[in-house]
Amino acid sequence: MLNDDQIGLLLQSARAVQSRAVAPYSQYKVGAALMAATGRIYTGMNIENATYSAVHAENLALYVALMTGETEFLGLVVVTNDANMPYPCGSCRQELSHHCKPDFGIIGANLTQRREQKTLGELLPDLFGADNLKT
Ligand SMILES: [Zn+2]
């Protein structure tokens, strides 16, 4: 879970990177900021292409953090501009579940409001994970 200071830093970082989102098809610009246990912040924005596939902001932030060697994470903030404040989509929740503990904090926000912090465990209960593949 994230404290108020961490949330403030992540909101600022997510909004800064959101402006670089590449969303010519959906016009739905997303910014995400992920805090590792080391205190470092990793950001990502959505990137769409003409095949209508996209890299989601949350996954991009996670992948960059993993690429730098981070292994433990505290929480994530996701920002958009519209009235429908986001939590990560199902696909991103699944990806996060492979690298983050159930108490990992997640907050969605738009320009004027933010959602309450929920845990990954609350947003993805009864997840499918590595334990399911053990025989
Ligand atoms: Zn997603």
Short mmCIF file of N, CA, C and O and ligand atoms in Angstrom, two decimals:
data_model
loop_
_atom_site.label_atom_id
_atom_site.label_comp_id
_atom_site.label_asym_id
_atom_site.label_seq_id
_atom_site.Cartn_x
_atom_site.Cartn_y
_atom_site.Cartn_z
N MET A 1 0.85 -1.18 0.00
CA MET A 1 0.00 0.00 0.00
C MET A 1 0.90 1.25 0.00
O MET A 1 2.01 1.23 0.48
N LEU A 2 0.35 2.32 -0.52
CA LEU A 2 1.09 3.57 -0.67
C LEU A 2 0.64 4.57 0.39
O LEU A 2 -0.55 4.65 0.71
N ASN A 3 1.58 5.39 0.90
CA ASN A 3 1.19 6.47 1.81
C ASN A 3 0.92 7.75 1.00
O ASN A 3 1.14 7.79 -0.22
N ASP A 4 0.46 8.79 1.66
CA ASP A 4 0.06 10.02 0.96
C ASP A 4 1.21 10.67 0.20
O ASP A 4 1.02 11.18 -0.90
N ASP A 5 2.40 10.68 0.78
CA ASP A 5 3.55 11.26 0.08
C ASP A 5 3.88 10.49 -1.18
O ASP A 5 4.16 11.07 -2.24
N GLN A 6 3.87 9.18 -1.09
CA GLN A 6 4.15 8.34 -2.26
C GLN A 6 3.08 8.54 -3.33
O GLN A 6 3.39 8.64 -4.52
N ILE A 7 1.83 8.63 -2.92
CA ILE A 7 0.74 8.85 -3.88
C ILE A 7 0.92 10.17 -4.60
O ILE A 7 0.75 10.26 -5.82
N GLY A 8 1.31 11.22 -3.87
CA GLY A 8 1.53 12.52 -4.49
C GLY A 8 2.62 12.48 -5.54
O GLY A 8 2.48 13.03 -6.63
N LEU A 9 3.73 11.82 -5.23
CA LEU A 9 4.83 11.69 -6.19
C LEU A 9 4.39 10.90 -7.42
O LEU A 9 4.73 11.25 -8.55
N LEU A 10 3.65 9.84 -7.18
CA LEU A 10 3.22 8.99 -8.31
C LEU A 10 2.20 9.72 -9.18
O LEU A 10 2.24 9.60 -10.41
N LEU A 11 1.30 10.48 -8.57
CA LEU A 11 0.34 11.26 -9.37
C LEU A 11 1.06 12.25 -10.28
O LEU A 11 0.75 12.37 -11.47
N GLN A 12 2.02 12.94 -9.72
CA GLN A 12 2.80 13.92 -10.48
C GLN A 12 3.54 13.22 -11.64
O GLN A 12 3.53 13.71 -12.77
N SER A 13 4.15 12.11 -11.36
CA SER A 13 4.91 11.39 -12.39
C SER A 13 4.00 10.83 -13.47
O SER A 13 4.32 10.89 -14.66
N ALA A 14 2.86 10.28 -13.08
CA ALA A 14 1.93 9.71 -14.06
C ALA A 14 1.35 10.79 -14.96
O ALA A 14 1.22 10.60 -16.18
N ARG A 15 1.04 11.95 -14.39
CA ARG A 15 0.51 13.04 -15.22
C ARG A 15 1.57 13.57 -16.18
O ARG A 15 1.26 13.94 -17.31
N ALA A 16 2.81 13.60 -15.75
CA ALA A 16 3.88 14.10 -16.62
C ALA A 16 4.06 13.21 -17.84
O ALA A 16 4.23 13.69 -18.95
N VAL A 17 4.02 11.91 -17.65
CA VAL A 17 4.25 10.99 -18.78
C VAL A 17 2.99 10.82 -19.63
O VAL A 17 3.08 10.48 -20.81
N GLN A 18 1.84 11.07 -19.07
CA GLN A 18 0.58 10.93 -19.82
C GLN A 18 0.58 11.80 -21.07
O GLN A 18 0.04 11.40 -22.11
N SER A 19 1.21 12.94 -21.01
CA SER A 19 1.22 13.85 -22.16
C SER A 19 1.98 13.25 -23.35
O SER A 19 1.82 13.71 -24.48
N ARG A 20 2.79 12.24 -23.10
CA ARG A 20 3.54 11.60 -24.19
C ARG A 20 2.83 10.35 -24.72
O ARG A 20 3.40 9.62 -25.55
N ALA A 21 1.63 10.07 -24.25
CA ALA A 21 0.88 8.90 -24.74
C ALA A 21 0.69 9.00 -26.25
O ALA A 21 0.49 10.09 -26.79
N VAL A 22 0.74 7.85 -26.91
CA VAL A 22 0.53 7.78 -28.35
C VAL A 22 -0.81 7.08 -28.56
O VAL A 22 -0.89 5.85 -28.54
N ALA A 23 -1.87 7.87 -28.70
CA ALA A 23 -3.22 7.32 -28.77
C ALA A 23 -4.02 7.96 -29.91
O ALA A 23 -5.08 8.55 -29.69
N PRO A 24 -3.53 7.81 -31.17
CA PRO A 24 -4.22 8.45 -32.29
C PRO A 24 -5.56 7.81 -32.63
O PRO A 24 -6.38 8.43 -33.29
N TYR A 25 -5.79 6.58 -32.20
CA TYR A 25 -7.03 5.87 -32.55
C TYR A 25 -8.09 6.01 -31.47
O TYR A 25 -9.22 6.33 -31.73
N SER A 26 -7.71 5.77 -30.23
CA SER A 26 -8.70 5.84 -29.15
C SER A 26 -8.81 7.24 -28.55
O SER A 26 -9.82 7.55 -27.92
N GLN A 27 -7.81 8.04 -28.72
CA GLN A 27 -7.74 9.36 -28.06
C GLN A 27 -7.75 9.22 -26.53
O GLN A 27 -8.00 10.19 -25.82
N TYR A 28 -7.56 8.02 -26.03
CA TYR A 28 -7.61 7.74 -24.60
C TYR A 28 -6.18 7.69 -24.07
O TYR A 28 -5.51 6.67 -24.14
N LYS A 29 -5.72 8.82 -23.57
CA LYS A 29 -4.33 8.93 -23.12
C LYS A 29 -4.21 8.54 -21.65
O LYS A 29 -4.92 9.08 -20.81
N VAL A 30 -3.32 7.62 -21.41
CA VAL A 30 -3.13 7.06 -20.07
C VAL A 30 -1.67 7.26 -19.64
O VAL A 30 -0.76 7.09 -20.44
N GLY A 31 -1.50 7.62 -18.39
CA GLY A 31 -0.17 7.67 -17.79
C GLY A 31 -0.16 6.78 -16.56
O GLY A 31 -1.17 6.67 -15.87
N ALA A 32 0.96 6.14 -16.31
CA ALA A 32 1.07 5.29 -15.12
C ALA A 32 2.42 5.53 -14.47
O ALA A 32 3.41 5.79 -15.13
N ALA A 33 2.42 5.45 -13.16
CA ALA A 33 3.66 5.55 -12.40
C ALA A 33 3.67 4.46 -11.34
O ALA A 33 2.71 4.30 -10.58
N LEU A 34 4.75 3.72 -11.33
CA LEU A 34 4.93 2.56 -10.47
C LEU A 34 6.05 2.84 -9.48
O LEU A 34 7.11 3.32 -9.87
N MET A 35 5.82 2.56 -8.20
CA MET A 35 6.87 2.75 -7.21
C MET A 35 7.43 1.39 -6.80
O MET A 35 6.70 0.51 -6.37
N ALA A 36 8.74 1.25 -6.96
CA ALA A 36 9.43 0.04 -6.51
C ALA A 36 9.73 0.14 -5.02
O ALA A 36 9.69 1.24 -4.44
N ALA A 37 10.04 -0.97 -4.41
CA ALA A 37 10.38 -0.98 -2.98
C ALA A 37 11.63 -0.16 -2.70
O ALA A 37 11.84 0.28 -1.57
N THR A 38 12.45 0.05 -3.70
CA THR A 38 13.65 0.88 -3.55
C THR A 38 13.30 2.37 -3.46
O THR A 38 14.16 3.19 -3.17
N GLY A 39 12.04 2.72 -3.76
CA GLY A 39 11.61 4.11 -3.77
C GLY A 39 11.69 4.75 -5.14
O GLY A 39 11.19 5.86 -5.34
N ARG A 40 12.30 4.07 -6.08
CA ARG A 40 12.38 4.61 -7.44
C ARG A 40 11.01 4.51 -8.11
O ARG A 40 10.23 3.60 -7.84
N ILE A 41 10.79 5.49 -9.00
CA ILE A 41 9.51 5.55 -9.72
C ILE A 41 9.76 5.27 -11.19
O ILE A 41 10.69 5.82 -11.79
N TYR A 42 8.92 4.43 -11.76
CA TYR A 42 9.00 4.07 -13.19
C TYR A 42 7.67 4.45 -13.83
O TYR A 42 6.61 4.16 -13.28
N THR A 43 7.75 5.09 -14.99
CA THR A 43 6.53 5.57 -15.64
C THR A 43 6.32 4.90 -16.98
O THR A 43 7.24 4.36 -17.60
N GLY A 44 5.08 4.96 -17.44
CA GLY A 44 4.73 4.45 -18.76
C GLY A 44 3.48 5.14 -19.25
O GLY A 44 2.71 5.70 -18.47
N MET A 45 3.32 5.13 -20.56
CA MET A 45 2.11 5.66 -21.18
C MET A 45 1.66 4.68 -22.24
O MET A 45 2.44 3.83 -22.68
N ASN A 46 0.39 4.76 -22.63
CA ASN A 46 -0.09 3.83 -23.65
C ASN A 46 0.46 4.23 -25.02
O ASN A 46 0.66 5.41 -25.31
N ILE A 47 0.70 3.22 -25.84
CA ILE A 47 1.23 3.41 -27.19
C ILE A 47 0.42 2.53 -28.13
O ILE A 47 0.48 1.30 -28.04
N GLU A 48 -0.35 3.15 -29.03
CA GLU A 48 -1.19 2.41 -29.98
C GLU A 48 -0.52 2.39 -31.36
O GLU A 48 0.32 3.23 -31.67
N ASN A 49 -0.95 1.42 -32.17
CA ASN A 49 -0.50 1.41 -33.56
C ASN A 49 -1.68 1.08 -34.47
O ASN A 49 -2.79 0.83 -34.00
N ALA A 50 -1.44 1.06 -35.77
CA ALA A 50 -2.51 0.92 -36.76
C ALA A 50 -3.16 -0.46 -36.75
O ALA A 50 -4.22 -0.63 -37.37
N THR A 51 -2.59 -1.44 -36.09
CA THR A 51 -3.24 -2.75 -35.99
C THR A 51 -4.23 -2.78 -34.83
O THR A 51 -4.82 -3.81 -34.54
N TYR A 52 -4.38 -1.66 -34.17
CA TYR A 52 -5.24 -1.51 -32.99
C TYR A 52 -4.75 -2.32 -31.81
O TYR A 52 -5.50 -2.61 -30.89
N SER A 53 -3.51 -2.74 -31.85
CA SER A 53 -2.93 -3.30 -30.64
C SER A 53 -2.25 -2.15 -29.90
O SER A 53 -2.03 -1.08 -30.47
N ALA A 54 -1.96 -2.37 -28.66
CA ALA A 54 -1.40 -1.28 -27.86
C ALA A 54 -0.56 -1.84 -26.72
O ALA A 54 -0.81 -2.93 -26.22
N VAL A 55 0.40 -1.06 -26.32
CA VAL A 55 1.11 -1.30 -25.06
C VAL A 55 0.40 -0.45 -24.03
O VAL A 55 0.18 0.75 -24.25
N HIS A 56 0.01 -1.06 -22.94
CA HIS A 56 -0.68 -0.31 -21.89
C HIS A 56 0.33 0.36 -20.96
O HIS A 56 1.41 -0.18 -20.72
N ALA A 57 -0.05 1.52 -20.47
CA ALA A 57 0.84 2.33 -19.65
C ALA A 57 1.35 1.56 -18.43
O ALA A 57 2.54 1.64 -18.09
N GLU A 58 0.47 0.82 -17.79
CA GLU A 58 0.85 0.09 -16.58
C GLU A 58 1.92 -0.96 -16.89
O GLU A 58 2.89 -1.13 -16.16
N ASN A 59 1.71 -1.69 -17.99
CA ASN A 59 2.68 -2.72 -18.37
C ASN A 59 4.01 -2.11 -18.77
O ASN A 59 5.06 -2.64 -18.43
N LEU A 60 3.97 -1.00 -19.47
CA LEU A 60 5.22 -0.37 -19.88
C LEU A 60 6.04 0.04 -18.65
O LEU A 60 7.25 -0.21 -18.58
N ALA A 61 5.38 0.64 -17.68
CA ALA A 61 6.08 1.04 -16.45
C ALA A 61 6.67 -0.19 -15.76
O ALA A 61 7.82 -0.17 -15.31
N LEU A 62 5.89 -1.25 -15.69
CA LEU A 62 6.37 -2.49 -15.05
C LEU A 62 7.55 -3.07 -15.82
O LEU A 62 8.55 -3.46 -15.21
N TYR A 63 7.46 -3.11 -17.13
CA TYR A 63 8.54 -3.72 -17.92
C TYR A 63 9.83 -2.92 -17.79
O TYR A 63 10.91 -3.50 -17.72
N VAL A 64 9.73 -1.61 -17.79
CA VAL A 64 10.93 -0.79 -17.63
C VAL A 64 11.56 -1.05 -16.26
O VAL A 64 12.78 -1.19 -16.13
N ALA A 65 10.73 -1.14 -15.23
CA ALA A 65 11.25 -1.41 -13.88
C ALA A 65 11.92 -2.77 -13.83
O ALA A 65 13.02 -2.91 -13.26
N LEU A 66 11.30 -3.78 -14.42
CA LEU A 66 11.89 -5.11 -14.43
C LEU A 66 13.21 -5.11 -15.20
O LEU A 66 14.17 -5.76 -14.81
N MET A 67 13.23 -4.36 -16.29
CA MET A 67 14.43 -4.30 -17.12
C MET A 67 15.61 -3.72 -16.35
O MET A 67 16.76 -4.10 -16.59
N THR A 68 15.33 -2.83 -15.41
CA THR A 68 16.41 -2.22 -14.64
C THR A 68 16.80 -3.05 -13.42
O THR A 68 17.71 -2.67 -12.68
N GLY A 69 16.10 -4.16 -13.20
CA GLY A 69 16.47 -5.06 -12.12
C GLY A 69 15.60 -4.97 -10.88
O GLY A 69 15.86 -5.65 -9.89
N GLU A 70 14.55 -4.16 -10.90
CA GLU A 70 13.65 -4.08 -9.75
C GLU A 70 12.88 -5.39 -9.61
O GLU A 70 12.51 -6.01 -10.63
N THR A 71 12.64 -5.79 -8.37
CA THR A 71 11.93 -7.05 -8.17
C THR A 71 10.76 -6.93 -7.19
O THR A 71 9.94 -7.84 -7.10
N GLU A 72 10.71 -5.81 -6.44
CA GLU A 72 9.61 -5.65 -5.47
C GLU A 72 8.96 -4.30 -5.67
O GLU A 72 9.65 -3.30 -5.88
N PHE A 73 7.64 -4.26 -5.56
CA PHE A 73 6.89 -3.05 -5.88
C PHE A 73 5.85 -2.74 -4.81
O PHE A 73 5.26 -3.63 -4.23
N LEU A 74 5.66 -1.42 -4.58
CA LEU A 74 4.73 -0.97 -3.55
C LEU A 74 3.36 -0.62 -4.10
O LEU A 74 2.34 -0.87 -3.45
N GLY A 75 3.33 0.04 -5.27
CA GLY A 75 2.04 0.47 -5.78
C GLY A 75 2.14 1.22 -7.08
O GLY A 75 3.24 1.50 -7.58
N LEU A 76 0.96 1.58 -7.61
CA LEU A 76 0.84 2.13 -8.96
C LEU A 76 -0.27 3.17 -8.97
O LEU A 76 -1.30 2.99 -8.33
N VAL A 77 -0.05 4.26 -9.71
CA VAL A 77 -1.11 5.23 -9.97
C VAL A 77 -1.34 5.29 -11.48
O VAL A 77 -0.39 5.33 -12.25
N VAL A 78 -2.60 5.28 -11.89
CA VAL A 78 -2.98 5.36 -13.29
C VAL A 78 -3.83 6.61 -13.48
O VAL A 78 -4.77 6.83 -12.72
N VAL A 79 -3.50 7.44 -14.49
CA VAL A 79 -4.26 8.67 -14.71
C VAL A 79 -4.80 8.74 -16.14
O VAL A 79 -4.15 8.29 -17.08
N THR A 80 -5.99 9.31 -16.28
CA THR A 80 -6.60 9.62 -17.58
C THR A 80 -7.21 11.00 -17.46
O THR A 80 -7.22 11.60 -16.38
N ASN A 81 -7.76 11.49 -18.56
CA ASN A 81 -8.38 12.82 -18.53
C ASN A 81 -9.90 12.78 -18.45
O ASN A 81 -10.52 13.79 -18.20
N ASP A 82 -10.49 11.65 -18.70
CA ASP A 82 -11.96 11.61 -18.79
C ASP A 82 -12.60 11.39 -17.42
O ASP A 82 -11.92 11.23 -16.42
N ALA A 83 -13.92 11.37 -17.42
CA ALA A 83 -14.64 11.23 -16.16
C ALA A 83 -14.55 9.82 -15.58
O ALA A 83 -14.76 9.63 -14.39
N ASN A 84 -14.25 8.86 -16.44
CA ASN A 84 -14.16 7.48 -15.98
C ASN A 84 -12.75 7.18 -15.48
O ASN A 84 -11.89 6.81 -16.25
N MET A 85 -12.56 7.37 -14.22
CA MET A 85 -11.24 7.15 -13.65
C MET A 85 -10.88 5.68 -13.73
O MET A 85 -11.70 4.82 -13.46
N PRO A 86 -9.64 5.40 -14.10
CA PRO A 86 -9.28 4.01 -14.36
C PRO A 86 -8.73 3.26 -13.17
O PRO A 86 -8.11 3.84 -12.28
N TYR A 87 -8.95 2.00 -13.17
CA TYR A 87 -8.07 1.04 -12.55
C TYR A 87 -7.48 0.27 -13.72
O TYR A 87 -8.04 0.31 -14.82
N PRO A 88 -6.38 -0.43 -13.55
CA PRO A 88 -5.80 -1.17 -14.67
C PRO A 88 -6.80 -2.19 -15.24
O PRO A 88 -7.62 -2.74 -14.52
N CYS A 89 -6.68 -2.45 -16.55
CA CYS A 89 -7.54 -3.43 -17.21
C CYS A 89 -7.19 -4.83 -16.70
O CYS A 89 -6.17 -5.04 -16.03
N GLY A 90 -7.99 -5.79 -17.05
CA GLY A 90 -7.78 -7.16 -16.60
C GLY A 90 -6.43 -7.72 -17.01
O GLY A 90 -5.77 -8.42 -16.23
N SER A 91 -6.03 -7.43 -18.23
CA SER A 91 -4.74 -7.93 -18.71
C SER A 91 -3.58 -7.36 -17.88
O SER A 91 -2.66 -8.09 -17.51
N CYS A 92 -3.63 -6.09 -17.60
CA CYS A 92 -2.57 -5.47 -16.78
C CYS A 92 -2.61 -5.99 -15.35
O CYS A 92 -1.56 -6.21 -14.74
N ARG A 93 -3.81 -6.19 -14.82
CA ARG A 93 -3.90 -6.75 -13.46
C ARG A 93 -3.22 -8.12 -13.41
O ARG A 93 -2.51 -8.45 -12.47
N GLN A 94 -3.48 -8.93 -14.44
CA GLN A 94 -2.87 -10.26 -14.49
C GLN A 94 -1.35 -10.15 -14.54
O GLN A 94 -0.65 -10.85 -13.82
N GLU A 95 -0.85 -9.25 -15.38
CA GLU A 95 0.60 -9.08 -15.50
C GLU A 95 1.19 -8.62 -14.17
O GLU A 95 2.22 -9.13 -13.72
N LEU A 96 0.55 -7.64 -13.55
CA LEU A 96 1.03 -7.15 -12.26
C LEU A 96 1.06 -8.27 -11.22
O LEU A 96 1.96 -8.32 -10.38
N SER A 97 0.09 -9.17 -11.30
CA SER A 97 -0.01 -10.21 -10.28
C SER A 97 1.18 -11.15 -10.29
O SER A 97 1.45 -11.82 -9.29
N HIS A 98 1.90 -11.22 -11.39
CA HIS A 98 3.07 -12.09 -11.47
C HIS A 98 4.31 -11.46 -10.82
O HIS A 98 5.31 -12.14 -10.61
N HIS A 99 4.24 -10.16 -10.53
CA HIS A 99 5.42 -9.46 -10.02
C HIS A 99 5.15 -8.69 -8.72
O HIS A 99 6.08 -8.15 -8.14
N CYS A 100 3.89 -8.60 -8.32
CA CYS A 100 3.53 -7.78 -7.16
C CYS A 100 2.74 -8.62 -6.18
O CYS A 100 1.99 -9.52 -6.57
N LYS A 101 2.86 -8.28 -4.90
CA LYS A 101 2.14 -9.01 -3.85
C LYS A 101 0.68 -8.56 -3.81
O LYS A 101 0.33 -7.49 -4.30
N PRO A 102 -0.17 -9.35 -3.18
CA PRO A 102 -1.60 -9.00 -3.12
C PRO A 102 -1.88 -7.65 -2.44
O PRO A 102 -2.90 -7.03 -2.71
N ASP A 103 -0.96 -7.17 -1.56
CA ASP A 103 -1.19 -5.87 -0.91
C ASP A 103 -0.65 -4.68 -1.71
O ASP A 103 -0.66 -3.55 -1.22
N PHE A 104 -0.20 -4.92 -2.93
CA PHE A 104 0.25 -3.86 -3.85
C PHE A 104 -0.89 -2.86 -4.03
O PHE A 104 -2.02 -3.24 -4.34
N GLY A 105 -0.62 -1.56 -3.83
CA GLY A 105 -1.67 -0.55 -3.87
C GLY A 105 -1.89 0.01 -5.28
O GLY A 105 -0.92 0.25 -6.00
N ILE A 106 -3.14 0.23 -5.64
CA ILE A 106 -3.48 0.75 -6.97
C ILE A 106 -4.51 1.87 -6.83
O ILE A 106 -5.51 1.73 -6.13
N ILE A 107 -4.22 2.98 -7.52
CA ILE A 107 -5.11 4.14 -7.49
C ILE A 107 -5.33 4.62 -8.91
O ILE A 107 -4.39 4.70 -9.70
N GLY A 108 -6.56 4.95 -9.27
CA GLY A 108 -6.88 5.57 -10.54
C GLY A 108 -7.25 7.02 -10.29
O GLY A 108 -7.79 7.36 -9.23
N ALA A 109 -6.95 7.90 -11.26
CA ALA A 109 -7.26 9.32 -11.08
C ALA A 109 -7.53 9.97 -12.42
O ALA A 109 -7.03 9.53 -13.46
N ASN A 110 -8.34 11.02 -12.41
CA ASN A 110 -8.46 11.89 -13.58
C ASN A 110 -7.92 13.26 -13.18
O ASN A 110 -7.19 13.38 -12.21
N LEU A 111 -8.29 14.30 -13.89
CA LEU A 111 -7.69 15.61 -13.61
C LEU A 111 -8.16 16.21 -12.29
O LEU A 111 -7.47 17.05 -11.72
N THR A 112 -9.31 15.81 -11.82
CA THR A 112 -9.85 16.47 -10.63
C THR A 112 -10.13 15.53 -9.45
O THR A 112 -10.34 15.99 -8.34
N GLN A 113 -10.16 14.24 -9.71
CA GLN A 113 -10.52 13.32 -8.64
C GLN A 113 -9.61 12.10 -8.66
O GLN A 113 -8.95 11.85 -9.66
N ARG A 114 -9.66 11.36 -7.58
CA ARG A 114 -8.97 10.08 -7.60
C ARG A 114 -9.80 9.04 -6.86
O ARG A 114 -10.59 9.37 -5.98
N ARG A 115 -9.61 7.82 -7.29
CA ARG A 115 -10.31 6.72 -6.64
C ARG A 115 -9.60 6.34 -5.36
O ARG A 115 -8.43 6.67 -5.16
N GLU A 116 -10.29 5.62 -4.54
CA GLU A 116 -9.66 5.12 -3.33
C GLU A 116 -8.60 4.09 -3.71
O GLU A 116 -8.68 3.45 -4.75
N GLN A 117 -7.61 3.97 -2.84
CA GLN A 117 -6.58 2.97 -3.06
C GLN A 117 -7.17 1.58 -2.80
O GLN A 117 -7.80 1.35 -1.78
N LYS A 118 -6.97 0.71 -3.77
CA LYS A 118 -7.36 -0.69 -3.59
C LYS A 118 -6.11 -1.53 -3.74
O LYS A 118 -5.11 -1.09 -4.31
N THR A 119 -6.19 -2.73 -3.26
CA THR A 119 -5.04 -3.62 -3.42
C THR A 119 -5.23 -4.48 -4.66
O THR A 119 -6.36 -4.69 -5.13
N LEU A 120 -4.11 -4.98 -5.15
CA LEU A 120 -4.18 -5.90 -6.29
C LEU A 120 -5.03 -7.10 -5.93
O LEU A 120 -5.80 -7.58 -6.75
N GLY A 121 -4.92 -7.56 -4.70
CA GLY A 121 -5.73 -8.68 -4.24
C GLY A 121 -7.23 -8.40 -4.30
O GLY A 121 -8.03 -9.28 -4.59
N GLU A 122 -7.59 -7.14 -4.05
CA GLU A 122 -9.02 -6.76 -4.14
C GLU A 122 -9.47 -6.68 -5.59
O GLU A 122 -10.61 -7.01 -5.92
N LEU A 123 -8.58 -6.19 -6.46
CA LEU A 123 -8.96 -6.00 -7.86
C LEU A 123 -8.83 -7.28 -8.69
O LEU A 123 -9.39 -7.35 -9.78
N LEU A 124 -8.09 -8.25 -8.18
CA LEU A 124 -7.92 -9.50 -8.92
C LEU A 124 -7.93 -10.67 -7.92
O LEU A 124 -6.92 -11.31 -7.68
N PRO A 125 -9.11 -10.94 -7.35
CA PRO A 125 -9.19 -12.05 -6.40
C PRO A 125 -9.13 -13.39 -7.12
O PRO A 125 -9.46 -13.48 -8.30
N ASP A 126 -8.70 -14.39 -6.42
CA ASP A 126 -8.67 -15.75 -6.98
C ASP A 126 -7.93 -15.80 -8.30
O ASP A 126 -8.38 -16.41 -9.27
N LEU A 127 -6.79 -15.12 -8.34
CA LEU A 127 -6.05 -15.01 -9.59
C LEU A 127 -5.45 -16.34 -10.04
O LEU A 127 -5.25 -17.26 -9.26
N PHE A 128 -5.17 -16.41 -11.34
CA PHE A 128 -4.44 -17.53 -11.92
C PHE A 128 -2.98 -17.16 -11.89
O PHE A 128 -2.58 -16.15 -12.47
N GLY A 129 -2.17 -17.96 -11.22
CA GLY A 129 -0.76 -17.65 -11.10
C GLY A 129 0.12 -18.87 -11.25
O GLY A 129 -0.36 -19.95 -11.65
N ALA A 130 1.37 -18.70 -10.93
CA ALA A 130 2.35 -19.79 -11.09
C ALA A 130 1.97 -21.02 -10.29
O ALA A 130 2.23 -22.15 -10.71
N ASP A 131 1.31 -20.81 -9.14
CA ASP A 131 0.91 -21.97 -8.33
C ASP A 131 -0.06 -22.87 -9.08
O ASP A 131 -0.12 -24.08 -8.82
N ASN A 132 -0.84 -22.30 -10.00
CA ASN A 132 -1.79 -23.10 -10.75
C ASN A 132 -1.10 -24.07 -11.70
O ASN A 132 -1.71 -25.03 -12.16
N LEU A 133 0.14 -23.80 -12.03
CA LEU A 133 0.85 -24.63 -13.00
C LEU A 133 1.67 -25.73 -12.34
O LEU A 133 2.25 -26.57 -13.01
N LYS A 134 1.69 -25.73 -11.00
CA LYS A 134 2.42 -26.78 -10.28
C LYS A 134 1.59 -28.05 -10.27
O LYS A 134 0.37 -27.99 -10.09
N THR A 135 2.26 -29.17 -10.47
CA THR A 135 1.52 -30.44 -10.47
C THR A 135 1.80 -31.24 -9.24
O THR A 135 2.67 -30.98 -8.50
ZN ZN B 1 -4.14 -2.59 -19.42
#
